[in-house]
Short mmCIF file of C-alpha atoms in Angstrom, two decimals:
data_model
loop_
_atom_site.label_atom_id
_atom_site.label_comp_id
_atom_site.label_asym_id
_atom_site.label_seq_id
_atom_site.Cartn_x
_atom_site.Cartn_y
_atom_site.Cartn_z
CA MET I 1 -1.56 84.17 1.64
CA GLN I 2 -2.03 80.84 -0.09
CA ASN I 3 -0.21 77.99 1.69
CA ARG I 4 0.25 74.84 -0.29
CA ASP I 5 1.82 71.83 1.39
CA PRO I 6 5.51 71.36 0.59
CA LEU I 7 6.42 68.55 -1.73
CA ALA I 8 9.50 67.15 -3.42
CA PHE I 9 10.59 65.41 -6.58
CA LEU I 10 13.13 62.62 -6.69
CA SER I 11 15.55 63.01 -9.60
CA TYR I 12 17.27 59.71 -10.28
CA VAL I 13 18.19 57.19 -12.98
CA ARG I 14 15.81 54.26 -13.18
CA ASP I 15 18.49 51.76 -14.06
CA ASP I 16 20.27 52.63 -10.81
CA ASP I 17 17.11 51.88 -8.85
CA ALA I 18 16.50 48.65 -10.77
CA HIS I 19 20.09 47.49 -10.18
CA ASP I 20 19.69 48.05 -6.43
CA LEU I 21 16.38 46.15 -6.46
CA GLY I 22 14.25 49.21 -5.82
CA ARG I 23 16.29 50.53 -2.89
CA ILE I 24 16.08 54.13 -4.10
CA SER I 25 12.29 53.84 -4.30
CA ASP I 26 12.19 52.39 -0.78
CA LEU I 27 14.39 55.23 0.47
CA ARG I 28 11.96 57.75 -1.05
CA MET I 29 9.00 56.18 0.77
CA ARG I 30 10.82 56.07 4.11
CA LEU I 31 12.03 59.64 3.79
CA ALA I 32 8.54 60.92 2.95
CA GLY I 33 7.17 59.06 5.97
CA GLU I 34 9.88 60.39 8.29
CA VAL I 35 9.30 64.01 7.23
CA ARG I 36 5.57 63.51 7.85
CA MET I 37 6.40 62.04 11.26
CA GLN I 38 8.54 65.03 12.21
CA THR I 39 6.29 67.76 10.82
CA GLY I 40 2.84 66.28 11.23
CA ARG I 41 2.05 67.21 7.63
CA PRO I 42 2.09 65.16 4.42
CA PHE I 43 5.31 65.39 2.42
CA PRO I 44 4.75 63.69 -0.93
CA ILE I 45 7.88 62.88 -2.94
CA PHE I 46 7.07 62.26 -6.60
CA GLN I 47 9.25 59.78 -8.38
CA ASP I 48 7.96 58.12 -11.55
CA ARG I 49 8.41 60.26 -14.65
CA ASN I 50 5.78 58.19 -16.43
CA ASP I 51 3.22 59.34 -13.89
CA ILE I 52 1.28 62.30 -15.32
CA ASN I 53 1.70 64.01 -11.95
CA TRP I 54 5.42 64.21 -12.57
CA GLY I 55 5.26 66.00 -15.89
CA GLU I 56 2.48 68.35 -14.82
CA GLN I 57 3.26 69.05 -11.21
CA TRP I 58 7.00 69.63 -11.07
CA ARG I 59 6.95 72.05 -14.01
CA GLU I 60 3.95 73.93 -12.64
CA ARG I 61 5.19 74.05 -9.07
CA ILE I 62 8.69 75.30 -9.82
CA LYS I 63 7.40 77.97 -12.21
CA GLY I 64 4.34 78.85 -10.18
CA ALA I 65 3.58 80.94 -7.13
CA ILE I 66 6.32 82.12 -4.84
CA ASP I 67 4.44 80.84 -1.78
CA SER I 68 5.02 77.16 -2.57
CA ILE I 69 8.02 75.25 -1.25
CA THR I 70 9.10 72.62 -3.73
CA PHE I 71 12.29 70.60 -3.38
CA LEU I 72 14.39 68.56 -5.77
CA ILE I 73 16.20 65.54 -4.30
CA PRO I 74 18.90 64.39 -6.76
CA ILE I 75 20.28 60.88 -6.26
CA MET I 76 23.86 61.40 -7.42
CA THR I 77 25.51 58.51 -9.26
CA PRO I 78 27.75 58.38 -12.36
CA SER I 79 24.63 57.77 -14.46
CA TYR I 80 22.93 60.83 -12.98
CA PHE I 81 25.54 63.11 -14.56
CA ARG I 82 25.01 61.48 -17.96
CA SER I 83 21.22 61.75 -17.96
CA HIS I 84 19.77 64.58 -20.11
CA MET I 85 16.46 64.36 -18.21
CA CYS I 86 18.17 64.70 -14.83
CA ARG I 87 20.10 67.71 -16.10
CA GLU I 88 16.89 69.33 -17.35
CA GLU I 89 15.25 68.87 -13.94
CA PHE I 90 18.30 70.20 -12.15
CA GLU I 91 18.61 73.30 -14.33
CA ALA I 92 14.91 74.10 -13.95
CA PHE I 93 15.10 73.93 -10.16
CA LEU I 94 18.35 75.88 -10.06
CA LEU I 95 16.73 78.64 -12.12
CA ARG I 96 13.82 78.77 -9.66
CA GLU I 97 16.26 79.01 -6.75
CA ARG I 98 18.01 81.97 -8.37
CA ALA I 99 14.73 83.63 -9.27
CA LEU I 100 13.41 83.39 -5.69
CA GLY I 101 16.76 84.08 -4.05
CA LEU I 102 16.35 80.90 -1.97
CA PRO I 103 19.36 78.65 -2.69
CA ARG I 104 18.17 75.66 -0.64
CA LEU I 105 15.58 73.96 -2.80
CA ILE I 106 17.97 71.28 -4.08
CA LEU I 107 18.80 68.63 -1.45
CA PRO I 108 21.31 66.16 -2.96
CA ILE I 109 21.96 62.59 -1.81
CA TYR I 110 25.40 61.31 -2.82
CA TYR I 111 24.61 57.66 -3.51
CA VAL I 112 27.52 56.27 -5.59
CA SER I 113 30.93 57.93 -6.14
CA ALA I 114 31.14 59.88 -9.41
CA ASP I 115 34.23 61.33 -11.09
CA GLU I 116 32.43 64.62 -11.67
CA MET I 117 32.14 65.06 -7.89
CA ASP I 118 35.48 63.60 -6.76
CA GLU I 119 37.86 64.64 -9.54
CA ALA I 120 36.73 68.08 -10.68
CA ALA I 121 40.00 68.95 -12.39
CA LYS I 122 39.89 65.91 -14.65
CA HIS I 123 36.11 65.87 -15.14
CA PRO I 124 34.81 69.48 -15.07
CA ASP I 125 31.02 69.67 -14.91
CA ASP I 126 28.86 72.71 -14.11
CA MET I 127 26.14 70.69 -12.42
CA ALA I 128 28.66 68.91 -10.19
CA THR I 129 30.23 72.27 -9.30
CA VAL I 130 26.92 73.48 -7.90
CA LEU I 131 26.19 70.19 -6.14
CA ARG I 132 29.60 70.12 -4.44
CA GLU I 133 28.77 73.45 -2.82
CA ARG I 134 25.54 72.10 -1.33
CA ASN I 135 25.05 70.48 2.05
CA TRP I 136 24.58 67.06 0.49
CA SER I 137 23.84 63.86 2.41
CA ASP I 138 26.56 61.23 1.95
CA TRP I 139 25.05 57.76 1.45
CA ARG I 140 28.01 56.10 -0.27
CA GLU I 141 28.74 53.94 2.77
CA LEU I 142 25.05 53.32 3.48
CA ARG I 143 24.06 51.69 0.23
CA PHE I 144 24.05 48.03 1.30
CA PRO I 145 22.74 47.69 4.89
CA PRO I 146 18.95 47.11 5.07
CA LEU I 147 16.90 50.28 5.38
CA ASP I 148 15.45 49.12 8.71
CA HIS I 149 18.94 48.96 10.25
CA PRO I 150 19.14 51.42 13.20
CA ASN I 151 22.04 53.37 11.62
CA ILE I 152 20.15 53.77 8.36
CA ARG I 153 16.96 54.83 10.12
CA GLU I 154 18.97 57.41 12.05
CA GLN I 155 20.42 58.80 8.81
CA ILE I 156 16.95 59.06 7.28
CA ALA I 157 15.75 60.88 10.40
CA THR I 158 18.70 63.27 10.15
CA LEU I 159 17.90 64.03 6.50
CA ALA I 160 14.23 64.56 7.39
CA LYS I 161 15.25 66.94 10.17
CA THR I 162 17.29 68.95 7.65
CA ILE I 163 14.26 69.15 5.35
CA LYS I 164 12.03 70.22 8.24
CA GLN I 165 14.43 72.97 9.33
CA THR I 166 14.84 74.16 5.75
CA MET I 167 11.06 74.38 5.35
CA VAL I 168 10.79 76.48 8.53
CA GLU I 169 13.53 78.87 7.37
CA LEU I 170 12.15 79.14 3.83
CA ARG I 171 8.62 79.76 5.04
CA ALA I 172 9.86 82.60 7.25
CA GLU I 173 11.81 84.15 4.36
CA ILE I 174 8.88 83.80 1.96
CA ASP I 175 6.45 85.33 4.49
CA ALA I 176 8.83 88.23 5.12
CA ALA I 177 9.31 88.85 1.41
CA THR I 178 5.58 88.68 0.74
CA GLN I 179 4.80 91.07 3.60
CA SER I 180 7.45 93.50 2.36
CA LYS I 181 5.93 93.50 -1.11
CA LEU I 182 2.44 94.05 0.29
CA GLN I 183 3.65 97.05 2.30
CA LEU I 184 5.40 98.46 -0.76
CA VAL I 185 2.27 98.10 -2.87
CA GLN I 186 0.13 99.74 -0.16
CA ALA I 187 2.58 102.63 0.16
CA VAL I 188 2.57 103.45 -3.54
CA PRO I 189 -0.67 104.92 -4.90
CA SER I 190 -2.18 103.00 -7.78
CA PRO I 191 -1.86 104.65 -11.18
CA PRO I 192 -5.08 105.71 -12.92
CA PRO I 193 -6.58 102.98 -15.10
CA PRO I 194 -5.86 103.18 -18.85
CA PRO I 195 -8.58 104.23 -21.28
CA PRO I 196 -10.87 101.26 -22.01
CA THR I 197 -10.14 101.34 -25.73
CA GLU I 198 -6.36 101.44 -25.46
CA ALA I 199 -3.86 99.29 -23.55
CA ALA I 200 -1.22 101.03 -21.46
CA ALA I 201 2.34 100.62 -22.67
CA PRO I 202 4.58 98.58 -20.36
CA GLN I 203 7.25 100.34 -18.36
CA SER I 204 10.78 99.82 -19.64
CA ALA I 205 12.40 100.16 -16.20
CA ILE I 206 14.62 97.32 -14.98
CA VAL I 207 12.74 95.23 -12.40
CA GLU I 208 14.59 93.98 -9.34
CA ASN I 209 14.99 90.41 -10.62
CA PRO I 210 13.85 89.81 -14.22
CA LEU I 211 14.43 86.06 -13.83
CA ALA I 212 11.39 85.88 -11.55
CA ILE I 213 8.80 86.33 -14.30
CA PRO I 214 5.24 86.25 -12.92
CA VAL I 215 2.92 83.50 -14.23
CA ALA I 216 -0.75 84.45 -14.42
CA ARG I 217 -2.23 80.99 -14.93
CA VAL I 218 -0.80 78.11 -12.88
CA GLU I 219 -3.13 75.36 -11.72
CA LYS I 220 -6.34 77.05 -12.84
CA ALA I 221 -7.55 80.35 -14.24
CA SER I 222 -7.62 83.09 -11.61
CA ALA I 223 -8.55 86.73 -12.09
CA SER I 224 -6.64 87.70 -8.93
CA ALA I 225 -3.48 85.87 -10.08
CA LEU I 226 -3.65 87.65 -13.44
CA LYS I 227 -4.11 90.99 -11.70
CA ARG I 228 -1.05 90.35 -9.52
CA ALA I 229 1.02 89.42 -12.58
CA GLN I 230 -0.09 92.59 -14.39
CA LYS I 231 1.58 94.71 -11.72
CA GLN I 232 4.90 93.81 -13.35
CA PRO I 233 6.03 95.21 -16.73
CA TYR I 234 6.34 91.68 -18.14
CA TYR I 235 4.55 88.44 -17.31
CA VAL I 236 3.35 85.25 -18.99
CA TYR I 237 -0.06 83.65 -19.10
CA THR I 238 1.18 80.07 -18.65
CA THR I 239 4.49 78.20 -18.80
CA LYS I 240 2.85 74.77 -18.91
CA PHE I 241 3.68 74.16 -22.56
CA ASP I 242 7.19 75.67 -22.66
CA GLU I 243 10.15 73.40 -23.29
CA VAL I 244 13.94 73.28 -23.26
CA ILE I 245 14.85 70.61 -25.75
CA SER I 246 17.74 68.90 -27.49
CA PRO I 247 17.60 68.44 -31.28
CA ARG I 248 17.79 64.69 -30.62
CA GLN I 249 14.30 64.95 -29.14
CA LEU I 250 12.94 66.71 -32.22
CA MET I 251 14.07 64.33 -34.96
CA SER I 252 14.35 60.66 -35.71
CA SER I 253 17.83 59.27 -36.42
CA ASP I 254 17.04 59.00 -40.12
CA GLU I 255 15.84 62.59 -40.39
CA SER I 256 18.81 63.83 -38.39
CA LEU I 257 21.29 62.08 -40.69
CA ARG I 258 19.50 63.34 -43.80
CA LEU I 259 19.53 66.96 -42.61
CA HIS I 260 23.12 66.66 -41.44
CA LYS I 261 24.12 65.52 -44.91
CA THR I 262 22.41 68.57 -46.39
CA LEU I 263 24.06 70.93 -43.92
CA LEU I 264 27.49 69.42 -44.59
CA LYS I 265 27.12 70.38 -48.26
CA THR I 266 26.55 74.00 -47.20
CA ILE I 267 29.49 73.87 -44.80
CA ARG I 268 31.81 72.49 -47.49
CA ALA I 269 30.69 75.10 -50.02
CA GLN I 270 31.14 77.95 -47.53
CA SER I 271 34.49 76.57 -46.37
CA LEU I 272 35.80 76.55 -49.93
CA GLU I 273 34.50 80.04 -50.71
CA PHE I 274 35.85 81.58 -47.50
CA ALA I 275 38.88 79.37 -46.81
CA ASP I 276 41.18 82.32 -46.14
CA ALA I 277 38.69 83.93 -43.72
CA ILE I 278 38.34 80.66 -41.82
CA GLU I 279 42.09 80.16 -41.56
CA SER I 280 42.63 83.74 -40.41
CA GLY I 281 39.71 83.66 -37.95
CA ALA I 282 40.81 80.34 -36.46
CA ALA I 283 44.36 81.63 -35.94
CA GLU I 284 43.17 84.84 -34.26
CA ILE I 285 40.72 83.03 -31.97
CA ALA I 286 43.35 80.46 -30.99
CA ASP I 287 45.87 83.21 -30.24
CA VAL I 288 43.48 85.05 -27.92
CA ALA I 289 42.13 81.87 -26.32
CA ASN I 290 45.56 80.86 -25.07
CA LYS I 291 45.76 84.01 -22.95
CA GLN I 292 42.50 83.79 -20.97
CA GLU I 293 39.84 81.50 -19.57
CA VAL I 294 36.63 82.14 -21.48
CA SER I 295 33.12 80.70 -21.65
CA ILE I 296 31.11 82.01 -24.60
CA SER I 297 27.46 81.37 -25.39
CA ILE I 298 25.90 82.12 -28.78
CA LEU I 299 22.12 82.56 -28.68
CA ILE I 300 20.48 82.29 -32.11
CA ASP I 301 17.15 83.75 -33.16
CA ASN I 302 15.40 80.80 -34.87
CA SER I 303 12.46 82.80 -36.22
CA GLY I 304 10.52 82.48 -39.44
CA SER I 305 12.06 85.60 -40.97
CA LEU I 306 15.33 83.66 -41.31
CA ARG I 307 13.76 80.85 -43.33
CA GLY I 308 15.64 79.55 -46.36
CA LYS I 309 19.25 80.24 -47.26
CA MET I 310 19.84 82.56 -44.32
CA ILE I 311 19.08 79.94 -41.65
CA GLU I 312 21.26 77.45 -43.56
CA ASP I 313 24.12 79.93 -43.45
CA VAL I 314 23.55 80.61 -39.75
CA ALA I 315 23.50 76.87 -38.99
CA ALA I 316 26.64 76.23 -41.05
CA TRP I 317 28.64 79.11 -39.62
CA THR I 318 27.69 78.63 -35.97
CA SER I 319 28.79 75.02 -36.45
CA ILE I 320 32.09 76.20 -37.95
CA ALA I 321 32.56 78.79 -35.20
CA SER I 322 31.84 76.24 -32.48
CA SER I 323 34.34 73.82 -34.02
CA ILE I 324 37.03 76.52 -34.17
CA MET I 325 36.42 77.65 -30.58
CA SER I 326 36.38 74.08 -29.30
CA SER I 327 39.68 73.32 -31.04
CA ALA I 328 41.15 76.47 -29.52
CA GLY I 329 40.05 75.46 -26.03
CA VAL I 330 37.30 78.08 -25.75
CA SER I 331 34.40 76.65 -23.75
CA ASN I 332 31.28 77.35 -25.83
CA GLU I 333 27.56 76.76 -25.91
CA ILE I 334 25.20 77.22 -28.88
CA LEU I 335 21.53 77.87 -28.11
CA GLY I 336 18.46 78.66 -30.19
CA PHE I 337 15.01 80.01 -29.46
CA THR I 338 11.66 79.98 -31.22
CA THR I 339 8.10 78.94 -30.38
CA LYS I 340 6.40 75.57 -30.70
CA ALA I 341 3.58 76.98 -32.80
CA TRP I 342 2.33 79.87 -34.90
CA LYS I 343 -0.62 81.78 -33.47
CA GLY I 344 -0.04 80.92 -29.83
CA GLY I 345 -0.28 77.15 -29.72
CA GLN I 346 -1.64 75.47 -26.59
CA SER I 347 -1.09 78.58 -24.47
CA ARG I 348 -3.55 80.53 -26.60
CA GLU I 349 -6.01 77.63 -26.62
CA MET I 350 -5.94 77.59 -22.82
CA TRP I 351 -6.46 81.36 -22.72
CA ILE I 352 -9.46 81.06 -25.06
CA SER I 353 -10.96 78.28 -22.93
CA ASP I 354 -10.51 80.54 -19.88
CA GLY I 355 -12.71 83.19 -21.47
CA ARG I 356 -10.03 85.40 -23.10
CA PRO I 357 -9.12 87.59 -20.08
CA ALA I 358 -7.73 90.99 -21.10
CA LEU I 359 -3.99 91.66 -21.26
CA PRO I 360 -2.92 88.03 -20.62
CA GLY I 361 0.83 88.56 -21.09
CA ARG I 362 3.09 86.36 -23.21
CA LEU I 363 0.79 83.99 -25.05
CA ASN I 364 2.71 81.34 -26.94
CA ASP I 365 4.59 78.11 -26.16
CA LEU I 366 8.34 78.70 -25.89
CA ARG I 367 10.82 76.31 -27.45
CA HIS I 368 14.41 76.80 -26.30
CA ILE I 369 16.93 74.55 -28.04
CA VAL I 370 20.36 73.40 -26.84
CA TYR I 371 22.37 72.71 -30.00
CA LYS I 372 25.59 72.31 -28.03
CA SER I 373 25.94 72.55 -24.27
CA PHE I 374 29.09 73.54 -22.44
CA ASP I 375 29.42 69.95 -21.25
CA GLU I 376 29.37 68.47 -24.77
CA THR I 377 32.33 68.20 -27.09
CA PHE I 378 31.87 69.55 -30.60
CA GLN I 379 32.00 65.99 -31.95
CA GLU I 380 29.12 64.99 -29.68
CA ALA I 381 27.01 67.98 -30.73
CA ASP I 382 28.02 68.24 -34.41
CA ILE I 383 24.89 66.59 -35.82
CA ASN I 384 22.60 68.81 -33.72
CA PHE I 385 23.18 71.92 -35.83
CA SER I 386 21.27 70.30 -38.69
CA ALA I 387 18.02 70.68 -36.71
CA MET I 388 18.19 74.39 -37.45
CA ILE I 389 17.31 73.74 -41.10
CA ARG I 390 14.45 71.38 -40.29
CA GLU I 391 11.27 72.40 -42.08
CA GLY I 392 8.71 73.80 -39.65
CA LEU I 393 11.14 74.40 -36.78
CA ILE I 394 11.49 78.17 -36.98
CA LYS I 395 8.42 80.17 -36.02
CA GLU I 396 8.01 83.18 -33.71
CA ASN I 397 10.69 84.85 -31.55
CA ILE I 398 10.26 85.98 -27.95
CA ASP I 399 13.74 87.35 -27.37
CA GLY I 400 13.64 88.69 -23.80
CA GLU I 401 12.91 85.37 -22.11
CA ALA I 402 15.41 83.57 -24.34
CA LEU I 403 18.10 86.08 -23.39
CA LEU I 404 17.45 85.54 -19.67
CA TRP I 405 17.50 81.76 -20.19
CA ALA I 406 20.88 81.89 -21.95
CA TYR I 407 22.22 84.25 -19.28
CA SER I 408 21.12 81.94 -16.45
CA ARG I 409 23.03 79.04 -18.05
CA LEU I 410 26.16 81.08 -18.70
CA GLN I 411 26.12 82.78 -15.30
CA ARG I 412 26.80 79.45 -13.57
CA ARG I 413 30.09 78.96 -15.41
CA HIS I 414 33.34 79.32 -13.48
CA ALA I 415 35.36 81.32 -15.97
CA GLU I 416 37.46 84.47 -16.04
CA ARG I 417 35.25 85.90 -18.79
CA LYS I 418 31.66 85.04 -19.60
CA ILE I 419 30.46 86.26 -23.00
CA LEU I 420 26.94 86.11 -24.38
CA VAL I 421 26.43 86.84 -28.09
CA ALA I 422 22.80 87.14 -29.21
CA LEU I 423 22.28 86.83 -32.99
CA SER I 424 19.03 88.29 -34.33
CA ASP I 425 17.67 89.78 -37.53
CA GLY I 426 15.35 92.27 -35.89
CA ALA I 427 12.58 92.87 -33.38
CA PRO I 428 10.86 90.33 -31.12
CA VAL I 429 7.73 89.12 -32.90
CA ASP I 430 4.88 86.94 -31.67
CA ASP I 431 1.55 87.73 -33.25
CA SER I 432 -0.44 85.93 -30.55
CA THR I 433 1.12 87.99 -27.75
CA VAL I 434 1.16 91.34 -29.55
CA SER I 435 -2.46 91.04 -30.69
CA VAL I 436 -3.79 91.09 -27.09
CA ASN I 437 -1.16 93.13 -25.23
CA PRO I 438 0.40 96.59 -25.58
CA ALA I 439 2.37 96.91 -28.81
CA ALA I 440 5.70 97.43 -27.00
CA PHE I 441 5.23 94.48 -24.63
CA LEU I 442 7.92 92.21 -26.10
CA ASN I 443 10.27 94.99 -27.20
CA ALA I 444 10.35 96.62 -23.76
CA HIS I 445 11.08 93.29 -22.09
CA LEU I 446 14.03 92.61 -24.37
CA GLN I 447 15.39 96.09 -23.75
CA SER I 448 15.07 95.84 -19.97
CA SER I 449 16.49 92.29 -19.88
CA ALA I 450 19.57 93.36 -21.85
CA ALA I 451 20.02 96.42 -19.64
CA TRP I 452 19.70 94.32 -16.47
CA ILE I 453 22.31 91.78 -17.61
CA ARG I 454 24.73 94.57 -18.43
CA SER I 455 24.06 96.33 -15.11
CA LEU I 456 25.31 93.29 -13.18
CA GLY I 457 28.68 93.36 -14.95
CA GLU I 458 29.23 89.61 -14.64
CA VAL I 459 28.46 88.67 -18.25
CA GLU I 460 29.60 90.58 -21.34
CA LEU I 461 26.54 90.91 -23.58
CA TYR I 462 26.70 91.62 -27.33
CA GLY I 463 23.52 91.95 -29.35
CA VAL I 464 24.44 91.28 -32.98
CA GLY I 465 22.18 92.07 -35.91
CA ILE I 466 22.03 89.88 -39.01
CA GLY I 467 21.56 92.29 -41.89
CA HIS I 468 19.62 94.67 -39.65
CA ASN I 469 20.48 97.09 -36.88
CA VAL I 470 19.53 95.99 -33.33
CA ASP I 471 20.57 99.16 -31.46
CA ALA I 472 16.99 99.70 -30.29
CA TYR I 473 17.13 96.49 -28.26
CA TYR I 474 20.77 96.00 -27.24
CA GLY I 475 22.09 99.56 -27.09
CA ALA I 476 23.80 102.03 -29.38
CA SER I 477 26.54 100.81 -31.72
CA SER I 478 25.57 97.15 -31.57
CA PRO I 479 27.52 95.28 -34.27
CA THR I 480 25.84 93.93 -37.39
CA LEU I 481 26.71 91.17 -39.85
CA ASP I 482 26.14 91.26 -43.59
CA ASP I 483 23.42 88.67 -44.21
CA ARG I 484 25.17 87.71 -47.47
CA GLN I 485 28.44 86.74 -45.76
CA ILE I 486 27.42 85.88 -42.22
CA GLY I 487 30.31 83.51 -41.56
CA PRO I 488 33.43 85.60 -42.21
CA ASP I 489 31.82 88.52 -40.37
CA LEU I 490 30.95 86.30 -37.41
CA LEU I 491 34.49 84.93 -37.09
CA THR I 492 35.98 88.42 -37.32
CA LEU I 493 33.55 89.74 -34.72
CA LEU I 494 34.25 86.85 -32.33
CA SER I 495 37.98 87.50 -32.51
CA LEU I 496 37.39 91.23 -31.79
CA ILE I 497 35.19 90.37 -28.83
CA LEU I 498 37.75 87.92 -27.46
CA ARG I 499 40.45 90.58 -27.84
CA ARG I 500 38.24 93.05 -25.93
CA ASP I 501 38.60 95.52 -28.80
CA ILE I 502 35.38 97.34 -27.89
CA PRO I 503 35.84 100.31 -30.29
CA ALA I 504 36.28 97.87 -33.18
CA VAL I 505 33.25 95.87 -32.07
CA ARG I 506 31.09 99.00 -31.98
CA ALA I 507 32.38 100.06 -35.37
CA PHE I 508 31.56 96.66 -36.85
CA GLN I 509 28.58 97.65 -39.01
CA ARG I 510 28.06 95.35 -41.98
CA ALA I 511 24.30 95.81 -42.48
CA VAL I 512 23.49 96.82 -46.05
CA ALA I 513 20.36 97.87 -47.88
CA HIS I 514 19.90 95.54 -50.84
CA PRO I 515 18.47 97.20 -53.98
CA ASP I 516 15.78 94.57 -54.46
CA GLU I 517 14.40 94.90 -50.94
CA ILE I 518 11.95 97.25 -49.29
CA PRO I 519 12.81 100.98 -49.07
CA THR I 520 15.39 102.12 -46.54
CA LEU I 521 12.74 104.13 -44.69
CA GLN I 522 10.95 100.93 -43.68
CA LEU I 523 14.11 99.13 -42.55
CA SER I 524 14.24 101.27 -39.43
CA ARG I 525 10.80 100.20 -38.25
CA PRO I 526 10.82 97.80 -35.24
CA VAL I 527 8.75 95.25 -37.13
CA LYS I 528 10.43 92.11 -38.34
CA ARG I 529 9.86 91.28 -41.97
CA ARG I 530 8.23 87.90 -42.47
CA ARG I 531 9.51 85.50 -45.08
CA ARG I 532 6.65 83.08 -44.83
CA LYS I 533 5.97 81.25 -48.06
CA LYS I 534 2.31 81.92 -48.44
CA ALA I 535 -0.42 83.54 -46.40
CA SER I 536 -3.55 81.57 -45.56
CA PRO I 537 -6.82 82.24 -43.71
CA ASP I 538 -5.51 80.12 -40.83
CA ASP I 539 -2.76 82.67 -40.19
CA THR I 540 -5.26 85.20 -38.81
CA ILE I 541 -5.21 85.66 -35.05
CA SER I 542 -8.64 84.94 -33.64
#
């Protein structure tokens, strides 16, 4: 088994460190030295986000092999809870914890009192809820004495001892889990190899933990790592170029304002045309919301087949729906998913440079977008919806991983009901992945991911088609919206879901065959229709 030295990443706000004259940086150095003293092994703690090692190493280590122990050390202050970068780091590490089943990789230091930690009722915050449950080290009374004071040195030694003990326990658990898997693999005879001219179709069975998606290519290309990944029904070649991003990071202020102005025109036009539907939907949602505690997440397929008027309608109506739910007191989050590039992007370029190994797994750069988080008010997030109509944003759609990402965010909510609504206009499509893997690779993963989420019973999952039936991916009688009046249908469906009127939800079938479109026979095919403007030689997968 590969044993890489443990390491850690300090998650902090630079201005806090600067204000305390570099005390947080000094604490990092002393803690790293004390852990080395107690273990006899190096314990690097990365700190500077401008250092290339930060960007490359923490993302690779937390998404890489199971046999690496990688910690996150958050320095909790009021500014920490307001930092988008700190939240991104925290969520990434929390997802790794859940995937590995090892909930001890985040080791918080409570540095300055924060309302999110001390007054949860007045300042609810999901991240703070998780952190309060951890065995955090309280440094609020230790901020001012010099670090070489005996009491401070003793506290650092105590924290280092905790890290050492955690490493021992985690290593034992990881070794036991690895040995168990090896015995299981040895006990099960290997299936016969597929014919050389044809790739074997992936199994659609639910794996034990779909969140733990194997990565074939971590630090360098490895035939053995790829072979291990291929033992699972679904895997990815590399996650190095994936991103979870806010629309604010995609656009300049000027572009954001310009697109928002355009989207507001669509919202006003739709609001006038469907004023009665909006009034009725708002009243029904408010009535149901008053009777239960709900957190609802809407996951939107941002793929190229929605380009044009349809994506404008989706952007306008998810904005309207979010506004209505927020006003009614329904905690809501709006997410989107696409890829960073057509034809595989940097992931495919890496695969080509590695010699094009066969059956590489998912082969494109994911882009997951947070239009509105649970922690944002609608007013704070309002302008973000305009990013959905940005030219060049929508590309391919890898639905299974996006569904698991949205689930992992929603699952952490403390709510009586947790509802996930996935809006899509058809099958998962990524030409780069499908061209070098079995044809059902993406479809089977979406099916198994949806089935796994439902099997847990903690989150209510609704796959909703936009103008097309999605039963093949989300189960029989999945509701559909008419792509010519997405908004009124969406509001009606949300009210039915909130009322738990399951028969009405299943009967909600608004998909229609338009006379000027392709024949009905072809609509049932699990291939998403492209609405790309014009084909070019560059669109061919190499």
